[in-house]
mmCIF file of C-alpha atoms in Angstrom:
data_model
loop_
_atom_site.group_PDB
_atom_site.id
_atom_site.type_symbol
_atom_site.label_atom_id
_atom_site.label_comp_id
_atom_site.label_asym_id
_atom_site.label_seq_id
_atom_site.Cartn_x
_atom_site.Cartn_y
_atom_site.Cartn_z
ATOM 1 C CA UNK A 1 -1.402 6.539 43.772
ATOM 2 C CA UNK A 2 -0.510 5.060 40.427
ATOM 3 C CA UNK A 3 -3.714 6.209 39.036
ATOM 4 C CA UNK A 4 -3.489 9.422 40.165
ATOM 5 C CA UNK A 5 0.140 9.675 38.226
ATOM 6 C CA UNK A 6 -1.155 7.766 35.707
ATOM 7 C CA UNK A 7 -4.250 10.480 35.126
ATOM 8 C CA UNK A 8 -1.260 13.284 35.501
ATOM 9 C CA UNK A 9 0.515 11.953 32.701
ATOM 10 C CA UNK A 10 -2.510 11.627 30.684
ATOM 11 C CA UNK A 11 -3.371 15.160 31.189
ATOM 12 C CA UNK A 12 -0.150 16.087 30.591
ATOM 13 C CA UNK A 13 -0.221 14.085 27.076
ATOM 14 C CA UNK A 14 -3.704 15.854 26.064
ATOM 15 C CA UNK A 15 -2.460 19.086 26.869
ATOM 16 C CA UNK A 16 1.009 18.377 24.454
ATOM 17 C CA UNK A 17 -1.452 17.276 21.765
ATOM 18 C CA UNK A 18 -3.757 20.479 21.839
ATOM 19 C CA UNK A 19 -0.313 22.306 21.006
ATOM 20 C CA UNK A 20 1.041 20.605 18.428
ATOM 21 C CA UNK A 21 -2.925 20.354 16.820
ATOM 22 C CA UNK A 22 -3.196 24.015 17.284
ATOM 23 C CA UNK A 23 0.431 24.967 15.827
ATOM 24 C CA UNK A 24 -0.176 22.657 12.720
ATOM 25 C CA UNK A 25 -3.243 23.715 11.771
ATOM 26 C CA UNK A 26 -2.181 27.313 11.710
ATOM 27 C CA UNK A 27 -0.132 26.174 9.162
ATOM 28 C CA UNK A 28 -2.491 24.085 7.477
ATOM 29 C CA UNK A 29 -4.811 26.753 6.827
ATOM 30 C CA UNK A 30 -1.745 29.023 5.485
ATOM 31 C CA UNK A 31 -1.297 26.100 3.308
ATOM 32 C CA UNK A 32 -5.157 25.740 2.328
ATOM 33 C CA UNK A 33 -5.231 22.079 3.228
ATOM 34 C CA UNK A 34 -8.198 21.275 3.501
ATOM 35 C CA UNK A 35 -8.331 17.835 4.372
ATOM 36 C CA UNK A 36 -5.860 17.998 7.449
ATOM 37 C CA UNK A 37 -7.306 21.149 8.652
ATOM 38 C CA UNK A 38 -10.659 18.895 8.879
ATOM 39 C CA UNK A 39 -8.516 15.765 10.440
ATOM 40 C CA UNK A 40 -7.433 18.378 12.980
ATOM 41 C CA UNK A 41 -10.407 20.037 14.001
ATOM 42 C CA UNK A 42 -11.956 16.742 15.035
ATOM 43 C CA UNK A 43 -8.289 16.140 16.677
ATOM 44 C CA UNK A 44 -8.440 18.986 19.114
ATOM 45 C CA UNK A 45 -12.538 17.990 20.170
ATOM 46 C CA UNK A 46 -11.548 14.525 21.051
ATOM 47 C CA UNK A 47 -8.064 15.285 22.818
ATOM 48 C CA UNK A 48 -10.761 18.517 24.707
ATOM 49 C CA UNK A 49 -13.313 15.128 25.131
ATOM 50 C CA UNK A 50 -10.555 13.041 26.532
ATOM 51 C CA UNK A 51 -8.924 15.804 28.752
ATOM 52 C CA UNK A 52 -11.992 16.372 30.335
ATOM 53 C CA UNK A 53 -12.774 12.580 30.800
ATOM 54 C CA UNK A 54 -9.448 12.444 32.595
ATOM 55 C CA UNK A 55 -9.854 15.188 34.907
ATOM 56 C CA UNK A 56 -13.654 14.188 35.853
ATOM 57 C CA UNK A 57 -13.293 10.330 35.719
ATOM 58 C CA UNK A 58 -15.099 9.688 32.842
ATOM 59 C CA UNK A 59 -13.704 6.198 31.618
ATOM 60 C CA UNK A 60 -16.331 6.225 28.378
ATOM 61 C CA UNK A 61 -15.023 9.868 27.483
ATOM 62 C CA UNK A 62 -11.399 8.203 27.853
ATOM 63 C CA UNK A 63 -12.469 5.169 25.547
ATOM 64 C CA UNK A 64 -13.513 7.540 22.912
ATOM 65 C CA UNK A 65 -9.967 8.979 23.219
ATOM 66 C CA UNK A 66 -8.388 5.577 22.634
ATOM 67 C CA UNK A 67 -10.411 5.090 19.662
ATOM 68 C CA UNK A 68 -9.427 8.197 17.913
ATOM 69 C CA UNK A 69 -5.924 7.965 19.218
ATOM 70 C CA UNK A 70 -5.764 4.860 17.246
ATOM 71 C CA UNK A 71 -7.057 6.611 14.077
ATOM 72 C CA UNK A 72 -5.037 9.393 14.444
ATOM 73 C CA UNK A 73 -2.173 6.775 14.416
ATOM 74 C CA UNK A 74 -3.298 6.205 10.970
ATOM 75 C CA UNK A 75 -3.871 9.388 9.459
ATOM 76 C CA UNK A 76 -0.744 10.321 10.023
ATOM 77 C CA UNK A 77 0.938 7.134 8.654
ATOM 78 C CA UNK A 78 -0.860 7.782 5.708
ATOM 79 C CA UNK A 79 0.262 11.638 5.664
ATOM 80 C CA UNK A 80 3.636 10.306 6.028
ATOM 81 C CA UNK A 81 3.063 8.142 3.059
ATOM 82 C CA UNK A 82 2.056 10.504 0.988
ATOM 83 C CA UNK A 83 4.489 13.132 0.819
ATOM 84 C CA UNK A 84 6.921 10.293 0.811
ATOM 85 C CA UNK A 85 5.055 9.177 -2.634
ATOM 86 C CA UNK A 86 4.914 5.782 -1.253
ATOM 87 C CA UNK A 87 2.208 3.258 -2.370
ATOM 88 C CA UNK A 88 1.229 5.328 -5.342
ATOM 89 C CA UNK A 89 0.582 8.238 -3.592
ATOM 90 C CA UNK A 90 2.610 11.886 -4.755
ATOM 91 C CA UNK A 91 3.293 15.225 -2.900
ATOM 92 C CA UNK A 92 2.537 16.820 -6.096
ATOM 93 C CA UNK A 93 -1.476 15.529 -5.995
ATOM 94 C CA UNK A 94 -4.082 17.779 -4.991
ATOM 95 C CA UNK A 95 -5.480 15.094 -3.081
ATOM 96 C CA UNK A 96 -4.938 17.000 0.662
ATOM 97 C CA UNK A 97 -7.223 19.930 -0.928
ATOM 98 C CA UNK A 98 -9.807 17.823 -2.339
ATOM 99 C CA UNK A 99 -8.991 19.210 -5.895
ATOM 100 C CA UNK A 100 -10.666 22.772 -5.156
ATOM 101 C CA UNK A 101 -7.045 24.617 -4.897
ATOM 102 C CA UNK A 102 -3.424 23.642 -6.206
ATOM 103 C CA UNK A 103 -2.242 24.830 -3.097
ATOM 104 C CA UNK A 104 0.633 22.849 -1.688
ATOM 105 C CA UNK A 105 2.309 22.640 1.896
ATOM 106 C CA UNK A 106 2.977 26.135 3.229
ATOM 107 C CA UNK A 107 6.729 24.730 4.008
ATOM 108 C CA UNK A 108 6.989 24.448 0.256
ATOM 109 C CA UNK A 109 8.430 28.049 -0.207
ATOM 110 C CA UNK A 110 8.559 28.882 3.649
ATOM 111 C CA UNK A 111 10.665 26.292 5.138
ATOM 112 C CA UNK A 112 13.720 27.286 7.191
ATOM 113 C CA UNK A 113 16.285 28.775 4.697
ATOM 114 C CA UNK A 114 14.019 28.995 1.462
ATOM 115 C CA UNK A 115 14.606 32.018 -0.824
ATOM 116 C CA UNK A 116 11.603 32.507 -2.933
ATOM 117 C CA UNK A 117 12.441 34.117 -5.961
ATOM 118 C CA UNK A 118 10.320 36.114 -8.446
ATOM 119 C CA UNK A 119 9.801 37.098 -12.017
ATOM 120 C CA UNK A 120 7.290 39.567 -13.564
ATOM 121 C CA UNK A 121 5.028 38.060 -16.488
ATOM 122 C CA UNK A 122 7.013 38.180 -19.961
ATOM 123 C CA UNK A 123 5.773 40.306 -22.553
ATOM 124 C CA UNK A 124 2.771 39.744 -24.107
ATOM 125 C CA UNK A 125 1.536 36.920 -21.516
ATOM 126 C CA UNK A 126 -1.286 37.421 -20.299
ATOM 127 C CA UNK A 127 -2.329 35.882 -16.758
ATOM 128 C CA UNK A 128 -4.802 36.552 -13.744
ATOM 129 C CA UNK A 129 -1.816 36.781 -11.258
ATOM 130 C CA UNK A 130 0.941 40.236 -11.787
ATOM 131 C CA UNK A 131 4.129 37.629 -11.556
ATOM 132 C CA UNK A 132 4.968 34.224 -11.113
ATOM 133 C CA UNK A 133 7.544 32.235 -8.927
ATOM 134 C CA UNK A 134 10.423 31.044 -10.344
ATOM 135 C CA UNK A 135 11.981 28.554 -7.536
ATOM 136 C CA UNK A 136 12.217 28.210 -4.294
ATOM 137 C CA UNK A 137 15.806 27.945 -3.404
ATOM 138 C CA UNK A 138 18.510 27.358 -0.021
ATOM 139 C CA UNK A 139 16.144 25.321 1.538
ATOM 140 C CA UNK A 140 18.159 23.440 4.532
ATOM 141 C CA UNK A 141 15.201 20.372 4.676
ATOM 142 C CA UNK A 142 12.951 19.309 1.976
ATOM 143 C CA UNK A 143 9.034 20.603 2.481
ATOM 144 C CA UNK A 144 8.150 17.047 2.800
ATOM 145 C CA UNK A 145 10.599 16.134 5.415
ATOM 146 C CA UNK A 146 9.332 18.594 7.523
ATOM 147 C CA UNK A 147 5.768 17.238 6.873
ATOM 148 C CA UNK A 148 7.092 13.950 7.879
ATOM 149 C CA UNK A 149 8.978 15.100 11.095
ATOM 150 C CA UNK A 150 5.425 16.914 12.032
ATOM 151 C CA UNK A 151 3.221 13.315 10.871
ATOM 152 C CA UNK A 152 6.171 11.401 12.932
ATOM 153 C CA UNK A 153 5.543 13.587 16.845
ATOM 154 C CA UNK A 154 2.143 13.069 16.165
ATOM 155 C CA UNK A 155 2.035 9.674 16.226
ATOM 156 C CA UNK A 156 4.706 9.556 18.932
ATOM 157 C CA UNK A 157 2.830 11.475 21.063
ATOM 158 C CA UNK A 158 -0.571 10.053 20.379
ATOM 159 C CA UNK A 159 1.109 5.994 21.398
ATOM 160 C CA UNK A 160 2.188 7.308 24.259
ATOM 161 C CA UNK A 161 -1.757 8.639 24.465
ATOM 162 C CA UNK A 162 -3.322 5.149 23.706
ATOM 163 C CA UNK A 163 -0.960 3.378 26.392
ATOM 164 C CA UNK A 164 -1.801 5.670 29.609
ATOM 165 C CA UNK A 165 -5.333 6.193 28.488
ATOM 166 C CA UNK A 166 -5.752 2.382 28.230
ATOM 167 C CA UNK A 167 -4.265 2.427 31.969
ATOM 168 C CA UNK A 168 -6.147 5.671 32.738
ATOM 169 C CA UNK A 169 -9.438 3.489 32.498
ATOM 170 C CA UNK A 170 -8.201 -0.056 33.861
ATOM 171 C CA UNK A 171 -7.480 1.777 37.013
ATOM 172 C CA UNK A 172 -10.599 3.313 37.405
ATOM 173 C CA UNK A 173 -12.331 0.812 36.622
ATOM 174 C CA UNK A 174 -10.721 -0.618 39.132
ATOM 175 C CA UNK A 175 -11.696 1.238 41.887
ATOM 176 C CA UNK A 176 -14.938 0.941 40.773
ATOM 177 C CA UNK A 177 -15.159 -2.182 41.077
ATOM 178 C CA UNK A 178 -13.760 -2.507 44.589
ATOM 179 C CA UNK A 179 -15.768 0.148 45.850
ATOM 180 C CA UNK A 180 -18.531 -2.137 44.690
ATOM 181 C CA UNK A 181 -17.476 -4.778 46.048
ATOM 182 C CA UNK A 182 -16.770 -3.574 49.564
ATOM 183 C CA UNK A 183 -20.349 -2.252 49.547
ATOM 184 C CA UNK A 184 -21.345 -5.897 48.523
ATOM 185 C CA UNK A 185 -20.192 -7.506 51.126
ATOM 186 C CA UNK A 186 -20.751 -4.516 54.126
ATOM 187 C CA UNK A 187 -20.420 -6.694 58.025
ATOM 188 C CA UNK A 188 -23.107 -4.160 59.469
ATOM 189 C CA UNK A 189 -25.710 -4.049 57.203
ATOM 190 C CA UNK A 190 -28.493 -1.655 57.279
ATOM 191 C CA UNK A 191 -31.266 -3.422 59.078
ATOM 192 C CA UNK A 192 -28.649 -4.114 61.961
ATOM 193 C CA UNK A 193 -29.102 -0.463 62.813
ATOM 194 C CA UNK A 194 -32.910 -0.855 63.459
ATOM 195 C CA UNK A 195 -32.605 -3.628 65.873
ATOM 196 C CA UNK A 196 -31.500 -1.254 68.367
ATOM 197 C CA UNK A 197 -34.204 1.306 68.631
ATOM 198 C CA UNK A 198 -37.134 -1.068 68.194
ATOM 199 C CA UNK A 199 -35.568 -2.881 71.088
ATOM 200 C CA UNK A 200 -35.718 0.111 73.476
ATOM 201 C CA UNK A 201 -39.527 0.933 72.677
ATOM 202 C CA UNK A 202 -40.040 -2.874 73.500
ATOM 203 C CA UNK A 203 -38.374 -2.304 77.238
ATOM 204 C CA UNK A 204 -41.100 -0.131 78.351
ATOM 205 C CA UNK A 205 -43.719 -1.861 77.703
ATOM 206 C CA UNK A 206 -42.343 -4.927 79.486
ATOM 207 C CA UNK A 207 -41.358 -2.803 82.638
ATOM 208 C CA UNK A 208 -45.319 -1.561 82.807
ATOM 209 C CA UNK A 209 -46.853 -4.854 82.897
#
């Protein structure tokens, strides 16, 4: 019973996670970053991995989940670090699109309440782009807040992965084990079964002499 709600809750967990993966990288890739849109890719095909471990009893499948759940613990600590500029690291880098783009979070001028406001070139400047943003202004929560708030449910979400995956696969293996074990120690064993019939072709053969 408590595996069974255990693997409920699990599947529950995975299913949350391929959500949230899904809604931030649509955001990611309106954003160009590259580096978390490659983080989450390999996000959604071990949550897929470990939801389909769950549902089949797959313990290794579920390990595999742990592992990455741990990892993905990480990532987003350090995602969370950096837009917080903390341990050297800056919001303003081009480190999350590998220095191809200078492309920054797509909350940056679209987050809830942001006016973006335009200019057209000044005379005589001459540019590959028609105008240029000014500011980005009546934002109600900083770009990298909201970066942080979306780092912050993903690494809620993915403990509360770790801990029922971790008791996803003690309690089948579990039940593995006591299936074996039962087996192992079986009262009527199979050569019980054959003392019966080669008894009865015995009884003739007494009754004709």
């Amino acid at each position: 019973m408590g595996c069974c709600s255990g693997r409920c809750t699990l599947i529950f967990i995975c299913t949350l996670q391929l959500v949230l993966a899904l809604e931030r990288q649509v955001f990611d890739f309106l954003g160009y970053q590259w580096a978390p849109i490659l983080a989450n890719f390999f996000h959604i095909i071990i949550v897929i991995l470990g939801l389909f471990g769950t549902i089949q009893y797959r313990p290794r499948y579920i390990v595999v989940y742990t592992v990455w759940a741990a990892l993905w613990v990480a990532w987003n600590v350090f995602i969370i670090c950096f837009y917080l500029d903390v341990g050297g690291l800056s919001k303003d880098s081009d480190l999350l699109t590998f220095n191809i783009s200078a492309h920054h979070s797509w909350w940056s001028e679209h987050g809830p309440g942001c006016v973006r406001r335009e200019m057209p070139q000044a005379p005589g400047v001459r540019t590959t782009e028609s105008h240029s943003y000014i500011t980005v202004m009546g934002c109600l929560m900083d770009y990298q807040y909201i970066e942080v708030v979306h780092s912050g449910t993903q690494i809620l979400v993915a403990l509360l992965g770790f801990v029922y995956a971790c008791y996803v696969v003690s309690a089948i293996t579990e039940e593995e084990d006591s299936f074996d074990f039962i087996g192992g120690f079986d009262p009527f064993p199979l050569y019980h079964v054959n003392e019966k019939p080669s008894h009865l072709l015995l009884k003739p053969m007494y009754l004709s002499t």
